[in-house]
XYZ file of C-alpha atoms in Angstrom:
587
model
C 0.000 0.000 0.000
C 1.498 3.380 -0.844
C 1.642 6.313 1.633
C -0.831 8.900 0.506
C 1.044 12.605 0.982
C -1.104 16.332 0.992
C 0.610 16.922 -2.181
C -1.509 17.080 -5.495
C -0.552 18.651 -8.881
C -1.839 21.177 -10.266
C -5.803 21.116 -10.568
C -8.241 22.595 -12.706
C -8.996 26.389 -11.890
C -12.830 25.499 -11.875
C -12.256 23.345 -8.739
C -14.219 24.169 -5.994
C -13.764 26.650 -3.259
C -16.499 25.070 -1.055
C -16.359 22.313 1.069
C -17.986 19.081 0.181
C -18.560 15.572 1.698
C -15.904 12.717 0.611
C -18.755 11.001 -0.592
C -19.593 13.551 -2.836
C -15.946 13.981 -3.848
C -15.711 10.268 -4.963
C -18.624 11.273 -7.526
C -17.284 13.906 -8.833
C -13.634 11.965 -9.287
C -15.852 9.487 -11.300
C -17.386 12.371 -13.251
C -14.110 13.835 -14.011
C -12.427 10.617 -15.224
C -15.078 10.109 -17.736
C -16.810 6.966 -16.441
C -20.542 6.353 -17.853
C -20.959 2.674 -16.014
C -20.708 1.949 -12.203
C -21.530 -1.585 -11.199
C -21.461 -2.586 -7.691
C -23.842 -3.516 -4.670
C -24.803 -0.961 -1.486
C -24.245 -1.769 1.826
C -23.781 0.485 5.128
C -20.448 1.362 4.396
C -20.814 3.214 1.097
C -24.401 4.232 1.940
C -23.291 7.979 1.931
C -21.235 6.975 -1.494
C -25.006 6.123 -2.746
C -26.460 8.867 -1.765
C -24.526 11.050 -3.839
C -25.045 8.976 -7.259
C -28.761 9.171 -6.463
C -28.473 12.630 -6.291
C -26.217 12.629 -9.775
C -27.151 11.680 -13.600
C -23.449 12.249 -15.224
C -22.935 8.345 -14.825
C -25.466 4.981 -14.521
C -25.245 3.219 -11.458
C -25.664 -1.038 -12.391
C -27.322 -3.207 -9.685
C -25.908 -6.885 -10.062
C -26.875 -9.481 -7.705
C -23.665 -10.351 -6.363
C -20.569 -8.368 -5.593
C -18.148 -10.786 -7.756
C -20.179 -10.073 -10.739
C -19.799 -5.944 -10.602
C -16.177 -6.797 -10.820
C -16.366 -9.386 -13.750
C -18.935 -6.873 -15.581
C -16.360 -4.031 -14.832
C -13.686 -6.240 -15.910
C -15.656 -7.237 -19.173
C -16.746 -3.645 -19.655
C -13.203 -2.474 -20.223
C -11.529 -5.865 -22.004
C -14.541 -4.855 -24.674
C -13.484 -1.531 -25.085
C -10.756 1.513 -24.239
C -12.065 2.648 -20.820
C -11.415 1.909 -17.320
C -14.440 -0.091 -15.556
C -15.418 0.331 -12.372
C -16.886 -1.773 -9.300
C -18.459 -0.338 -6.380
C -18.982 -2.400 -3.259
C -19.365 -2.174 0.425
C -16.872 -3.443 3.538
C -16.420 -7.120 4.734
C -18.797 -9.526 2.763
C -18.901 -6.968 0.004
C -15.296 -6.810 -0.532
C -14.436 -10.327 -0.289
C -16.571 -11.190 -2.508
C -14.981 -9.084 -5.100
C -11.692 -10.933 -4.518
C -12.568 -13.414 -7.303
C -13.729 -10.523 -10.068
C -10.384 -8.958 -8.857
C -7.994 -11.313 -9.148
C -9.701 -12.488 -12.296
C -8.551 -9.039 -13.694
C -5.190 -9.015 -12.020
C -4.506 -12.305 -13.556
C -5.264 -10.817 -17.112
C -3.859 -7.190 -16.692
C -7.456 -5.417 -17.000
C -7.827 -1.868 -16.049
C -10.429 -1.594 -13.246
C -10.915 0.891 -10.671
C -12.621 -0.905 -7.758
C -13.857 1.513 -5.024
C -14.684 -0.135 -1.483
C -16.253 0.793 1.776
C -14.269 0.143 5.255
C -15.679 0.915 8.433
C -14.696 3.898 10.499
C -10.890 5.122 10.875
C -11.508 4.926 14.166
C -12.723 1.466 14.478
C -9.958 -0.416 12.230
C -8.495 -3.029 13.529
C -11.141 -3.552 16.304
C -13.014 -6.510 14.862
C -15.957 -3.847 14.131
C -19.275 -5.505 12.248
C -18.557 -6.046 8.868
C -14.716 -5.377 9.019
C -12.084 -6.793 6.766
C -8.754 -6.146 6.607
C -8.943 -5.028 2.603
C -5.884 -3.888 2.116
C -4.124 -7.332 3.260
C -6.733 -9.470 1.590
C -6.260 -7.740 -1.870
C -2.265 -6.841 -1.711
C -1.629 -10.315 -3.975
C -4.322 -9.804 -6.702
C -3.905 -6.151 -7.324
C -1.542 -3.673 -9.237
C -1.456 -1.048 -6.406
C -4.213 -0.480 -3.639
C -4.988 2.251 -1.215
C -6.263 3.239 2.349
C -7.410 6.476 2.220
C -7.543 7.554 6.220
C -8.045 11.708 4.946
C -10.504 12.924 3.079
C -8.177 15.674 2.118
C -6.345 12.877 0.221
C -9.332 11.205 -1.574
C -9.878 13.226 -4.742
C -5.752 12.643 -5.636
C -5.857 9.486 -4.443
C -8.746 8.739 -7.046
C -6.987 10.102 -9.649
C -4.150 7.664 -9.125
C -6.023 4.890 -8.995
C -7.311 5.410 -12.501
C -3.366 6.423 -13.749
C -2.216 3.243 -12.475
C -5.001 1.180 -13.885
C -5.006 1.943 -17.366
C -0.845 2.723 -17.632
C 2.019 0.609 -18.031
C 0.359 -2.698 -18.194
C -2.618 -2.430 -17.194
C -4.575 -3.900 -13.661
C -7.036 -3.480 -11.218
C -6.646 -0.693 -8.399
C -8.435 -0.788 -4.962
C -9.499 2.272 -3.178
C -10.363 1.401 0.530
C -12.541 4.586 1.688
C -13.370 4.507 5.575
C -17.005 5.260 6.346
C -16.142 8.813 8.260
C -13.902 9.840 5.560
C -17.213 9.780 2.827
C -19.108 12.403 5.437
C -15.515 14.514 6.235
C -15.501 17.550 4.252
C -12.784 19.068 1.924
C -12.092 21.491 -1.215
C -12.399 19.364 -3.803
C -9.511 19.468 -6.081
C -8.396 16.859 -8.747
C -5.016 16.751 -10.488
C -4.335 17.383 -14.102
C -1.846 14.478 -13.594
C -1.196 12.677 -10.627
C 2.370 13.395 -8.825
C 3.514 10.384 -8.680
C 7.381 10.004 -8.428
C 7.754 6.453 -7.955
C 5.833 4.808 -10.484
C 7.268 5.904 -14.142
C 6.422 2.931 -16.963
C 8.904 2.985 -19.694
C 6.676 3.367 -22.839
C 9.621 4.122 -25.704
C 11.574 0.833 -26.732
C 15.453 0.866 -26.670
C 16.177 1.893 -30.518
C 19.427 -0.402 -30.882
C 17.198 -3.267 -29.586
C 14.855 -2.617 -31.909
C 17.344 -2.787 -34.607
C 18.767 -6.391 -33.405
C 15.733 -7.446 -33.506
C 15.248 -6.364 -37.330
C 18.355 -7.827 -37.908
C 17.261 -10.974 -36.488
C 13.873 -10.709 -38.183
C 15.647 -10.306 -41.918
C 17.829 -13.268 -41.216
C 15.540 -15.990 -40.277
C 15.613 -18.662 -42.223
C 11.888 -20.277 -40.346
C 10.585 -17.013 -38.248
C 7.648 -17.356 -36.393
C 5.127 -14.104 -34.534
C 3.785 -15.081 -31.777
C 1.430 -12.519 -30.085
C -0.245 -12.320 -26.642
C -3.065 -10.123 -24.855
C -0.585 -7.462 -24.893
C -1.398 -6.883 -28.699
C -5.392 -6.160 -27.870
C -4.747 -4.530 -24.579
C -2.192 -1.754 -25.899
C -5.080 -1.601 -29.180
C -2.175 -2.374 -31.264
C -3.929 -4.969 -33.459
C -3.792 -3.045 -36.355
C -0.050 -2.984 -36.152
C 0.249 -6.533 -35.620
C -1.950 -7.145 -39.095
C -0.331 -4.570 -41.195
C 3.661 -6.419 -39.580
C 2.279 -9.902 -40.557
C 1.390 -8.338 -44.121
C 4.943 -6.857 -44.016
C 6.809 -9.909 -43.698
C 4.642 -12.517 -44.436
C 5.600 -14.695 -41.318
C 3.155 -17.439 -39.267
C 1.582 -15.851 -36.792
C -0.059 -17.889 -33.651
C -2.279 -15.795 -31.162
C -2.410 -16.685 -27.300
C -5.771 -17.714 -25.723
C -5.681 -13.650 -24.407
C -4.801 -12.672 -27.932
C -7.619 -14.189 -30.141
C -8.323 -11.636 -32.513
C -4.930 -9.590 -32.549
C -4.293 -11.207 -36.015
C -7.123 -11.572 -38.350
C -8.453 -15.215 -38.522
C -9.088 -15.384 -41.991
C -5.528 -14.522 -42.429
C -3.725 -17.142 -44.096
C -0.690 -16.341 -42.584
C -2.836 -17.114 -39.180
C -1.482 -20.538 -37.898
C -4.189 -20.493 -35.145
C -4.222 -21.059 -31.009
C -1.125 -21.945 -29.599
C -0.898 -24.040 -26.467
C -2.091 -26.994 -24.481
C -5.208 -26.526 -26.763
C -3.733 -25.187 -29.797
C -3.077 -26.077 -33.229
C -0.670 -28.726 -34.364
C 0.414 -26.567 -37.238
C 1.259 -23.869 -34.684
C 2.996 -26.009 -31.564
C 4.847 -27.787 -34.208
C 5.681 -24.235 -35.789
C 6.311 -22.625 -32.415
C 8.976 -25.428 -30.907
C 10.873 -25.295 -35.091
C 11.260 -21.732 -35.192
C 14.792 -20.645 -35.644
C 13.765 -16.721 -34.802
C 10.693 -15.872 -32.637
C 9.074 -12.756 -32.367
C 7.112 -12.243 -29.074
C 4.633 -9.531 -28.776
C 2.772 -8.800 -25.576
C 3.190 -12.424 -24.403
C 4.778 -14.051 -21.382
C 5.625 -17.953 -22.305
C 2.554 -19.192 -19.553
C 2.684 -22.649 -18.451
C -0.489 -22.762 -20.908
C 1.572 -21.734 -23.932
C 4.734 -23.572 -24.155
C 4.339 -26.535 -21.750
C 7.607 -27.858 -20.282
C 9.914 -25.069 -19.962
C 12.821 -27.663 -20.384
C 11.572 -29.332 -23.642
C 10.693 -25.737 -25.421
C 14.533 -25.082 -24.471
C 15.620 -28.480 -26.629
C 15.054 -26.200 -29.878
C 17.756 -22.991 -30.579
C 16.327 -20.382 -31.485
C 16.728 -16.355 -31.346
C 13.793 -14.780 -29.599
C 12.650 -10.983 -29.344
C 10.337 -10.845 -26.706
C 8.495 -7.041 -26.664
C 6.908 -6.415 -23.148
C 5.642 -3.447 -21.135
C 6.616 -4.989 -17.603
C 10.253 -5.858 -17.613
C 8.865 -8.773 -14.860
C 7.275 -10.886 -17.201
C 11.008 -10.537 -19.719
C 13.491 -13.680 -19.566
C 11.117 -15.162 -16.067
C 10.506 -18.157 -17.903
C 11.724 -18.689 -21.143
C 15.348 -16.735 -21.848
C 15.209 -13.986 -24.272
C 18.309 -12.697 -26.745
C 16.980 -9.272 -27.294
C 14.549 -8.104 -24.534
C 12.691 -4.425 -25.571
C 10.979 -3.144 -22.407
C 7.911 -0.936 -23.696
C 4.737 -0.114 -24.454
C 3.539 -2.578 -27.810
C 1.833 -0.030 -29.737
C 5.084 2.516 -28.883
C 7.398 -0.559 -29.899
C 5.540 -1.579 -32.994
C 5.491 1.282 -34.713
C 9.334 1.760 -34.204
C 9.781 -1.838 -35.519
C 7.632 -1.328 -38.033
C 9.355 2.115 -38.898
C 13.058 0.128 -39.193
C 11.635 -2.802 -41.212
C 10.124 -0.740 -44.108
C 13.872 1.265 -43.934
C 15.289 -1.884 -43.931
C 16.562 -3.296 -47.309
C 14.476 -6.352 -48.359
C 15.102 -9.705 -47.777
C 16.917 -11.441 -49.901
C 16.351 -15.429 -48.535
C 12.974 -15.732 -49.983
C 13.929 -19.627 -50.810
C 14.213 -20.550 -46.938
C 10.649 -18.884 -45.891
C 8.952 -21.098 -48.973
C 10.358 -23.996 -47.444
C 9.284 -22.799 -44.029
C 5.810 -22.299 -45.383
C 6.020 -26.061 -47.098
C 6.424 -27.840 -43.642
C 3.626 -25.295 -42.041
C 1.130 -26.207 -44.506
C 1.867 -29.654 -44.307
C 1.502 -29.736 -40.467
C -1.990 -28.206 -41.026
C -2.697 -31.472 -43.254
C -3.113 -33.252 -40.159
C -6.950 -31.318 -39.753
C -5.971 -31.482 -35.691
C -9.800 -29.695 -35.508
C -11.876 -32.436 -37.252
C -14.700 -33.794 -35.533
C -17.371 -36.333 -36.473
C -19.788 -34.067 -38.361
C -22.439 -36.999 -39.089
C -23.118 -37.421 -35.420
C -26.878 -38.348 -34.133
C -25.823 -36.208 -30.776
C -25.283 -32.756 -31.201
C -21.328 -32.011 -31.275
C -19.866 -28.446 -28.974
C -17.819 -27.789 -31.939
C -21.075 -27.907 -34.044
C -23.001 -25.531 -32.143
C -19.726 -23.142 -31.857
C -19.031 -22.849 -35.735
C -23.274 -22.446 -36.348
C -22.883 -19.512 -33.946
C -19.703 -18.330 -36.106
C -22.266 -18.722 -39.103
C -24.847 -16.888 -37.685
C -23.747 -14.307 -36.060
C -21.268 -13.456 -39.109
C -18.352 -13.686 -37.249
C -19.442 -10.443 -35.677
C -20.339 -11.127 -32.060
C -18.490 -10.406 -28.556
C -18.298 -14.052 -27.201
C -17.996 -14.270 -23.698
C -17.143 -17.547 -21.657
C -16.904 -19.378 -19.111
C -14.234 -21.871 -17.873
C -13.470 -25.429 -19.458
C -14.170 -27.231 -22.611
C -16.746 -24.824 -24.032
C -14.035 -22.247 -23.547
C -11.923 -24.204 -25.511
C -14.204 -25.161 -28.471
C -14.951 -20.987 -28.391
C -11.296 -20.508 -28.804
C -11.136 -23.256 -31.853
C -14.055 -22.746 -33.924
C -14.845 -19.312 -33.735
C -13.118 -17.245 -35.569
C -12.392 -13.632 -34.284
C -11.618 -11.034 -37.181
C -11.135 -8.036 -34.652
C -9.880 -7.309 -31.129
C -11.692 -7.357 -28.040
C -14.424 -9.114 -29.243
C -13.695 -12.640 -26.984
C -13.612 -12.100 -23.734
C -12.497 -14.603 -21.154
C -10.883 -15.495 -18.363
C -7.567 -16.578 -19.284
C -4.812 -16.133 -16.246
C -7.178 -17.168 -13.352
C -9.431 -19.563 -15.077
C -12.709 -17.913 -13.540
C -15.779 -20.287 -13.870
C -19.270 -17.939 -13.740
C -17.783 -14.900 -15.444
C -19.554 -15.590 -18.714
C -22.882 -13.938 -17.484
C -21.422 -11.210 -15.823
C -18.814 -10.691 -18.927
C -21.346 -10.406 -20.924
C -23.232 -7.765 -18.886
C -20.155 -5.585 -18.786
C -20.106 -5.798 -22.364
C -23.414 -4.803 -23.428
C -22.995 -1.719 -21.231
C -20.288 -0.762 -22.956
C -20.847 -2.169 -26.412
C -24.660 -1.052 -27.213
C -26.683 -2.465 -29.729
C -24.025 -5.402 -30.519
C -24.873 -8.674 -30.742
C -23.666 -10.744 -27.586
C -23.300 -14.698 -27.084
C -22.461 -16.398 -23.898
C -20.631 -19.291 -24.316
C -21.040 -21.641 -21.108
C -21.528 -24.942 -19.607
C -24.170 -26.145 -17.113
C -21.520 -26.261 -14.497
C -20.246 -22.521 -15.151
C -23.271 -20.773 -15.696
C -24.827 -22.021 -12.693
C -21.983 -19.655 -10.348
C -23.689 -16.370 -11.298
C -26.962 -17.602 -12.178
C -28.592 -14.613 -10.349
C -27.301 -12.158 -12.687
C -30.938 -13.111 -14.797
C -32.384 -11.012 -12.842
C -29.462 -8.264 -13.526
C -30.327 -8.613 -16.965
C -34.185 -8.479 -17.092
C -33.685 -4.867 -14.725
C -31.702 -3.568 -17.588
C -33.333 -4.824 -20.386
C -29.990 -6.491 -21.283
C -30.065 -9.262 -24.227
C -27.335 -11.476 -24.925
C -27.676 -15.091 -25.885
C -26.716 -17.540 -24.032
C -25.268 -21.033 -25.528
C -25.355 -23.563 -22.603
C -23.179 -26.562 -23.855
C -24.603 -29.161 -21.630
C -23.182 -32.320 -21.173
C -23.773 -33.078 -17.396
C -20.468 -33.162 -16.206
C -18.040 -30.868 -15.190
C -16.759 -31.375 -18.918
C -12.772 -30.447 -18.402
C -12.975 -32.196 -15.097
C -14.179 -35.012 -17.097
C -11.448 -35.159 -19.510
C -8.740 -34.909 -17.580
C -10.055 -38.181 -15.426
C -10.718 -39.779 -18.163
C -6.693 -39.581 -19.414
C -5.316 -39.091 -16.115
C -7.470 -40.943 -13.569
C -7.830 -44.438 -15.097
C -12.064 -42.701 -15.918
C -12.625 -42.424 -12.336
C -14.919 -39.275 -12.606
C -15.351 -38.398 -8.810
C -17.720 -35.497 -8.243
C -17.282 -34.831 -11.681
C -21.242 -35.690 -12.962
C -24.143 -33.188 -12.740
C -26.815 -35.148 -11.648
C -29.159 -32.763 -10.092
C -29.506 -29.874 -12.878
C -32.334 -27.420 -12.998
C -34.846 -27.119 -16.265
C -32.767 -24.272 -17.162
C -36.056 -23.062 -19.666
C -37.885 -22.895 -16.604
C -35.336 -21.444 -14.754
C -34.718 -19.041 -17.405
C -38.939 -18.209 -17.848
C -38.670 -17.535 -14.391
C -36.341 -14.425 -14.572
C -38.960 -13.279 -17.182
C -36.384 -14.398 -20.207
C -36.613 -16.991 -22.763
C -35.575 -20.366 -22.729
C -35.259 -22.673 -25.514
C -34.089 -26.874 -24.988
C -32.280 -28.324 -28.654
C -31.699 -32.094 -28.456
C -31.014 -32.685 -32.427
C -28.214 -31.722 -34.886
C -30.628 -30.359 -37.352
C -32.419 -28.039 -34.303
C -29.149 -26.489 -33.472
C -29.029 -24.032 -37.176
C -33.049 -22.829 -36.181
C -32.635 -22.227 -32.585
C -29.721 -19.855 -32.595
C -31.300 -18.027 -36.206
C -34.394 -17.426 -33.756
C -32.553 -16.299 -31.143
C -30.181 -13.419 -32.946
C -33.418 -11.993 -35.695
C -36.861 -13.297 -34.188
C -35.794 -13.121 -30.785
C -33.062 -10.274 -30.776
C -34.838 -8.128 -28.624
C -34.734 -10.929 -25.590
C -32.512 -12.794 -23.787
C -32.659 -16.178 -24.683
C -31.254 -19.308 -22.822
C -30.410 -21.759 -25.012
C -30.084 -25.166 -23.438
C -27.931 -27.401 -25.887
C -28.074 -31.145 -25.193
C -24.470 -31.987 -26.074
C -22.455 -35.329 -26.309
C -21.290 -36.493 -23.198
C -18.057 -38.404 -24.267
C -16.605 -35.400 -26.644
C -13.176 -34.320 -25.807
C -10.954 -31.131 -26.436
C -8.334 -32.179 -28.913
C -5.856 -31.232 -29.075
C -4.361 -31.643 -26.062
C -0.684 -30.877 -24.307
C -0.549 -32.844 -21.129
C 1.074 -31.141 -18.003
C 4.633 -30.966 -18.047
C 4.729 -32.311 -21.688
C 6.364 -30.440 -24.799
C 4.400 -28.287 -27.661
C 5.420 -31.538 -29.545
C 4.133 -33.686 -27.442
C -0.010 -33.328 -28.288
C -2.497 -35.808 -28.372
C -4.464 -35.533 -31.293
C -7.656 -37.899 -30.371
C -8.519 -40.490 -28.251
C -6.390 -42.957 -30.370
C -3.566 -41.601 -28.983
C -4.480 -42.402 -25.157
C-alpha cells in the first residue's frame, strides 16, 4: 500500500472553493475521469457513497446481484473496449466477494478501478461488524491499492487509482474509503496528472534493440510471430496485421490474444498451447527466430519449460513490464515498452530496412507449415446423431457473421470458443484466461453490453459454469440487457471429465451433474426466454431465432451436447508443444 502525501498537482482552476462531503468527492472523481458505467452492490459502508449517485445523472449506477459479478462486468466492460471499468462495493462480505472478479482481472492485466467501503478510521483493527482487513486481503491480486484515512487525500488518491489502472500494463486498483472519511468535508480538487514520483512505466523501446531485432527478423531462415493479450490490450492490433502483411511470417495468437491477427488470415497458424493447433505447436517449438509480442511464455503456452529449451532459437520478446522478460523462457533481445510505442518503431526500421533477400528458406518454411496443417488437428465427427460443442460453436460463427463479442466461461466450451470461432477483430472474446474464472460468462457479458450497445452478444457456457452467477438473470431483465446464451450441456463438469478420463484411469469423482435445474424454466422464471435443442438439425433454427426473431430478448439456449466429446488437441502437463495428443487414439 502506498503512503498517501497532501501533495496534489496542479488542478483545474474550476475546482471548488467550497467544502464538500468525501462522498460527494468520490462522484465527482468518477465524473471527471469520464466513467458512464458503475456496477457494484450498497451496503452500510458506502451508503453515503449512494447517496450522492442518487443525487447525480453524469454516470449509470448497475445493480448486479452479487458483488463478484460488478467486478467481472467491470472487468468485461473495459476488455470490450478503451475505458477503465469500475466496481463499487461495500466493507467485509462486500469486498471479499470481489476478490474473485479482482484477481480475475489481475490475472489478465485489465484496467479496473474498484472503489470499497471500510468501516470507520476509528474502528480499524477492532473486529468492528462487517470489518475486513482489505488492504491485506487484496495486496496479492492487485496492481497497487490504497487506504485512504483523509478525506483531504481522496480526490488525488482517485486520480491515481485510474493512472495506475489503465498505464504501463494495465490492472485493477483498490481504493479502501473509511465510512467517516465519505461524510468529512474538503475542497475538492483533482489533479491534471497525478504526482507520482515512484511509479514511471517505460513506454519508448530501446532503438538499438529494436534494430537487433530487425536484424534478427531479416535473417531468419523459419521465423515465427507469436502474439499475446498485450497486442489487444495496448489496441495495437492493427499494427500486428499490417507487420504480418509486411513480412509474411506465421503468426499464432495466445488464448488472451484471439483476434490480434485476423483469422481469416492465411498467414494465421491459429491457437497456440495446451489446446492449440498442431500446425502452430509444431511451428512454435521449429522456429529458428521468434518474435514475441505482448506475451509471457505461460505454463499454458509452451508446456515444459525444459523441452521448449531443446530447440535454438533467437527470440525478441516485446513487453511493457520488464517482470514478465526472460522469467521463464530466456530472451536474446529483450525491448521493455509499451507494444503499440514498440511496434510502430519496428515497423518504422523494417520498411527502412533493405528487403530480404532469402525468400527460398521462408517457402520452405511455409512447405512444412502447410503440411503440419494437413493433419486437420480440428476435425470432428460431423455426421453425429448427438449434437457435437464444436457444431453448435461454428453455427454460432455462421450466424452471427463472425461479428459477435463471445464471452465464456471456464473449461471445454471455452476451448471449443477458442477453436471454432473465428475472431476477425480485437476485443471481441472475452475470457478469463490467467485465473481460469468459472461464472464470469454472465457477468462478462453484462459488462459488455454496457459498454458495447446495440451489438450482438453470445455467452458461451456450460451447465456447471453458468450455474456460479446464475442470479445475474435477474441483472439482466432490470436492464433490459439481451445477450444469448449457448449452454453446452453435457452433465459433467466437462474439463474435469477429460482430464479423469486420461489421467485418472475414468474415475470421474464429483465430476457428474446429476441434479440440474430445467434451465427453460429457470430461465422463464427471470422473465427471459428459454429454448431446450436435443437434435443436430435443431441447433441451425434455434440460434437463427434467437439473434433476428428473438433479438430483442434474452434467450437461454439449453444445448443437449455429447457427453463423451473431448478437447483435442491436447498438451498434457509438463509435456512439450510436440508432445499433443491428437484424439482419443492416442491415449
Amino acid at each position: 500500500m502506498q503512503s498517501i502525501s497532501a501533495e496534489t498537482a496542479a488542478t483545474r482552476p474550476e475546482s471548488q472553493t467550497e467544502q464538500i462531503t468525501g462522498a460527494e468527492i468520490v462522484v465527482r472523481c468518477l465524473a471527471e475521469e469520464g466513467v458512464e458505467h458503475v456496477f457494484g452492490y450498497p451496503g452500510g459502508a458506502v451508503l453515503y457513497i449512494y447517496d450522492e449517485i442518487f443525487k447525480q445523472d453524469r454516470f449509470q449506477h448497475i445493480l448486479v446481484r452479487h458483488e463478484q459479478a460488478a467486478v467481472h462486468a467491470a472487468d468485461a466492460y473495459s476488455r470490450s473496449s478503451l475505458k477503465t471499468g469500475v466496481a463499487l462495493v461495500t466493507s467485509g462480505p462486500g469486498v471479499t466477494n470481489a476478490v474473485t472478479g479482482i484477481a480475475t482481472a489481475y490475472m489478465d492485466s485489465v484496467p479496473v478501478v474498484i472503489i470499497s467501503g471500510q468501516v470507520p478510521t476509528h474502528a480499524i483493527g477492532q473486529d468492528a461488524f462487517q470489518e475486513c482487513d482489505t488492504v491485506g486481503i487484496t495486496r496479492p491480486c492487485v496492481k497497487h491499492n490504497f487506504l485512504v484515512k483523509d478525506v483531504r487525500h481522496l480526490a488525488s488518491t482517485i486520480a491515481k487509482a485510474f493512472f495506475i489502472a489503465r498505464s504501463g500494463r494495465p490492472g485493477p486498483v483498490l481504493v479502501d474509503i473509511p465510512k467517516d472519511v465519505t461524510v468529512a468535508r474538503c475542497r475538492f480538487e483533482y489533479p491534471r496528472q497525478p504526482a507520482m514520483r515512484s511509479y514511471n512505466p517505460v513506454l519508448k523501446g530501446h532503438q538499438g534493440q529494436i534494430r537487433k531485432a530487425v536484424q534478427l527478423l531479416a535473417a531468419a531462415e523459419r521465423p515465427m510471430i507469436y502474439a499475446g493479450g498485450g497486442v489487444i490490450l495496448s489496441d495495437s492490433s492493427e499494427l500486428l496485421n499490417g507487420l504480418v502483411d509486411m513480412l509474411g511470417y506465421p503468426c499464432t495468437n495466445t488464448l488472451m490474444g484471439l483476434g490480434g491477427v485476423k483469422a481469416s488470415d492465411p498467414r494465421f497458424v491459429g491457437m497456440l498451447g495446451m489446446h492449440g493447433t498442431y500446425e502452430a505447436n509444431m511451428a512454435m517449438q521449429d522456429c529458428d527466430v521468434l518474435l514475441a509480442i505482448g506475451a509471457r511464455f505461460d505454463d499454458r503456452v509452451i508446456g515444459n519449460p525444459k523441452h521448449f529449451a531443446q530447440n535454438q532459437r533467437k527470440i525478441v520478446h516485446i513487453d511493457v513490464d520488464p517482470s514478465s522478460i526472460s522469467k521463464r523462457v530466456k530472451v536474446d533481445v529483450p525491448i521493455v515498452g509499451d507494444v503499440k510505442e514498440v511496434m510502430i518503431e519496428l515497423l518504422a526500421q523494417l520498411e527502412a530496412a533493405p528487403p530480404r533477400t532469402n525468400t527460398a528458406a521462408l517457402k520452405v518454411w511455409w512447405e512444412r507449415i502447410n503440411e503440419w496443417r494437413k493433419r486437420d488437428c480440428l476435425k470432428y465427427d460431423r455426421a453425429s446423431s448427438l449434437i457435437k460443442p464444436q457444431h453448435v460453436v461454428e453455427t454460432l460463427w455462421k450466424v452471427t457473421g463472425g461479428d459477435a463479442f463471445v464471452t465464456s466461461d471456464v473449461g471445454q466450451h471455452q476451448m471449443w470458443a477458442a477453436q471454432y470461432y473465428r475472431f476477425e477483430k480485437p476485443r471481441r472474446w472475452i475470457n478469463s484466461g490467467g485465473l481460469g474464472t468459472m461464472g464470469v460468462g454472465l457477468p462478462y457479458a453484462m459488462g459488455v453490453q454496457m459498454a458495447n450497445p446495440g451489438a450482438q452478444v453470445a455467452v458461451i457456457t456450460g451447465e456447471a459454469s453458468v450455474q456460479m452467477c446464475i442470479q445475474e438473470l435477474s441483472t439482466c431483465k432490470q436492464y433490459d440487457l439481451t445477450p444469448k446464451i449457448v449452454n453446452l450441456n453435457n452433465r459433467y463438469l466437462g474439463m474435469v471429465r477429460q482430464w479423469q478420463q486420461i489421467d485418472y484411469g475414468s474415475r470421474y469423482s464429483h465430476s457428474y451433474m446429476d441434479a440440474l435445474p430445467d434451465f427453460v424454466k429457470l430461465a422463464e422464471s427471470y422473465g427471459h426466454v428459454g429454448m431446450r435443442i436435443e437434435k443436430p438439425a435443431e441447433v441451425e433454427p434455434a440460434l437463427r431465432e434467437a439473434f433476428t426473431t428473438l433479438k430483442d430478448r434474452l434467450v437461454f439456449l439449453d444445448f443437449i451436447t455429447d457427453q463423451t466429446e473431448n478437447v483435442w488437441p491436447m498438451v498434457k502437463a509438463g509435456r512439450g508443444l510436440t508432445e499433443m495428443l491428437l484424439g482419443s487414439e492416442d491415449l
